[in-house]
PDB file of C-alpha atoms in Angstrom:
ATOM      1  CA  UNK A 116     120.147 121.460 118.860  1.00  0.00           C
ATOM      2  CA  UNK A 117     116.710 123.127 119.264  1.00  0.00           C
ATOM      3  CA  UNK A 118     115.089 123.016 122.651  1.00  0.00           C
ATOM      4  CA  UNK A 119     111.652 121.967 121.394  1.00  0.00           C
ATOM      5  CA  UNK A 120     109.978 119.962 118.660  1.00  0.00           C
ATOM      6  CA  UNK A 121     108.406 123.002 116.992  1.00  0.00           C
ATOM      7  CA  UNK A 122     111.778 124.677 116.475  1.00  0.00           C
ATOM      8  CA  UNK A 123     113.302 121.435 115.169  1.00  0.00           C
ATOM      9  CA  UNK A 124     110.417 120.997 112.720  1.00  0.00           C
ATOM     10  CA  UNK A 125     110.835 124.565 111.454  1.00  0.00           C
ATOM     11  CA  UNK A 126     114.562 124.039 110.877  1.00  0.00           C
ATOM     12  CA  UNK A 127     113.948 120.826 108.950  1.00  0.00           C
ATOM     13  CA  UNK A 128     111.136 122.469 106.955  1.00  0.00           C
ATOM     14  CA  UNK A 129     113.429 125.304 105.884  1.00  0.00           C
ATOM     15  CA  UNK A 130     115.889 122.763 104.462  1.00  0.00           C
ATOM     16  CA  UNK A 131     113.235 121.341 102.092  1.00  0.00           C
ATOM     17  CA  UNK A 132     112.480 122.486  98.563  1.00  0.00           C
ATOM     18  CA  UNK A 133     109.365 124.651  98.040  1.00  0.00           C
ATOM     19  CA  UNK A 134     107.509 121.660  96.541  1.00  0.00           C
ATOM     20  CA  UNK A 135     108.390 119.477  99.532  1.00  0.00           C
ATOM     21  CA  UNK A 136     107.270 122.264 101.870  1.00  0.00           C
ATOM     22  CA  UNK A 137     103.881 122.321 100.105  1.00  0.00           C
ATOM     23  CA  UNK A 138     103.561 118.557 100.603  1.00  0.00           C
ATOM     24  CA  UNK A 139     104.410 118.908 104.301  1.00  0.00           C
ATOM     25  CA  UNK A 140     101.819 121.680 104.678  1.00  0.00           C
ATOM     26  CA  UNK A 141      99.173 119.549 102.955  1.00  0.00           C
ATOM     27  CA  UNK A 142      99.982 116.661 105.308  1.00  0.00           C
ATOM     28  CA  UNK A 143      99.779 118.887 108.395  1.00  0.00           C
ATOM     29  CA  UNK A 144      96.417 120.280 107.245  1.00  0.00           C
ATOM     30  CA  UNK A 145      95.110 116.732 106.796  1.00  0.00           C
ATOM     31  CA  UNK A 146      95.835 116.058 110.471  1.00  0.00           C
ATOM     32  CA  UNK A 147      93.636 118.927 111.676  1.00  0.00           C
ATOM     33  CA  UNK A 148      89.945 118.300 112.358  1.00  0.00           C
ATOM     34  CA  UNK A 149      87.637 119.530 109.594  1.00  0.00           C
ATOM     35  CA  UNK A 150      86.192 122.258 111.826  1.00  0.00           C
ATOM     36  CA  UNK A 151      89.601 123.902 112.238  1.00  0.00           C
ATOM     37  CA  UNK A 152      90.093 123.853 108.457  1.00  0.00           C
ATOM     38  CA  UNK A 153      86.951 125.935 108.015  1.00  0.00           C
ATOM     39  CA  UNK A 154      84.901 123.192 106.355  1.00  0.00           C
ATOM     40  CA  UNK A 155      82.556 120.647 107.757  1.00  0.00           C
ATOM     41  CA  UNK A 156      81.943 117.164 106.452  1.00  0.00           C
ATOM     42  CA  UNK A 157      78.883 118.129 104.408  1.00  0.00           C
ATOM     43  CA  UNK A 158      80.736 121.050 102.811  1.00  0.00           C
ATOM     44  CA  UNK A 159      83.475 118.628 101.755  1.00  0.00           C
ATOM     45  CA  UNK A 160      80.896 116.231 100.287  1.00  0.00           C
ATOM     46  CA  UNK A 161      79.126 119.040  98.407  1.00  0.00           C
ATOM     47  CA  UNK A 162      82.451 120.170  96.969  1.00  0.00           C
ATOM     48  CA  UNK A 163      83.315 116.649  95.776  1.00  0.00           C
ATOM     49  CA  UNK A 164      79.936 115.912  94.171  1.00  0.00           C
ATOM     50  CA  UNK A 165      79.730 119.339  92.536  1.00  0.00           C
ATOM     51  CA  UNK A 166      82.154 118.060  89.880  1.00  0.00           C
ATOM     52  CA  UNK A 167      79.781 115.262  88.847  1.00  0.00           C
ATOM     53  CA  UNK A 168      77.922 116.160  85.621  1.00  0.00           C
ATOM     54  CA  UNK A 169      74.120 116.341  85.734  1.00  0.00           C
ATOM     55  CA  UNK A 170      73.842 113.517  83.156  1.00  0.00           C
ATOM     56  CA  UNK A 171      75.592 111.161  85.581  1.00  0.00           C
ATOM     57  CA  UNK A 172      73.150 112.013  88.396  1.00  0.00           C
ATOM     58  CA  UNK A 173      70.235 111.361  86.019  1.00  0.00           C
ATOM     59  CA  UNK A 174      71.541 107.846  85.343  1.00  0.00           C
ATOM     60  CA  UNK A 175      71.835 106.964  89.031  1.00  0.00           C
ATOM     61  CA  UNK A 176      69.244 104.430  90.217  1.00  0.00           C
ATOM     62  CA  UNK A 177      66.567 105.851  92.495  1.00  0.00           C
ATOM     63  CA  UNK A 178      66.462 102.636  94.524  1.00  0.00           C
ATOM     64  CA  UNK A 179      70.227 102.468  95.076  1.00  0.00           C
ATOM     65  CA  UNK A 180      70.118 102.380  98.864  1.00  0.00           C
ATOM     66  CA  UNK A 181      67.348  99.780  98.914  1.00  0.00           C
ATOM     67  CA  UNK A 182      68.963  97.508  96.313  1.00  0.00           C
ATOM     68  CA  UNK A 183      72.631  98.100  97.018  1.00  0.00           C
ATOM     69  CA  UNK A 184      73.326  94.339  96.985  1.00  0.00           C
ATOM     70  CA  UNK A 185      71.745  94.091  93.544  1.00  0.00           C
ATOM     71  CA  UNK A 186      73.922  96.872  92.107  1.00  0.00           C
ATOM     72  CA  UNK A 187      77.133  95.698  93.775  1.00  0.00           C
ATOM     73  CA  UNK A 188      76.797  91.912  93.679  1.00  0.00           C
ATOM     74  CA  UNK A 189      73.926  91.080  91.341  1.00  0.00           C
ATOM     75  CA  UNK A 190      71.577  89.872  94.083  1.00  0.00           C
ATOM     76  CA  UNK A 191      67.843  89.879  93.300  1.00  0.00           C
ATOM     77  CA  UNK A 192      66.124  93.234  93.692  1.00  0.00           C
ATOM     78  CA  UNK A 193      63.792  93.811  96.628  1.00  0.00           C
TER      79      UNK A 193
END
């Protein structure tokens, strides 16, 4: 039996299929802070919203933050 957790994890990882190893790697990367992954929070947000078509942004209400209750629950606008 391995003397430490790292060695045990490596042995168990080697026993997995390549697809399972990719899933394990993805999980491990999700545990690391964003700064150690090379991206900050705003870089992640920019990457996510970059896939949104321009037409969708044009349809977004300009008063969304002010009237969030109106858009979510139908409350009267301010």
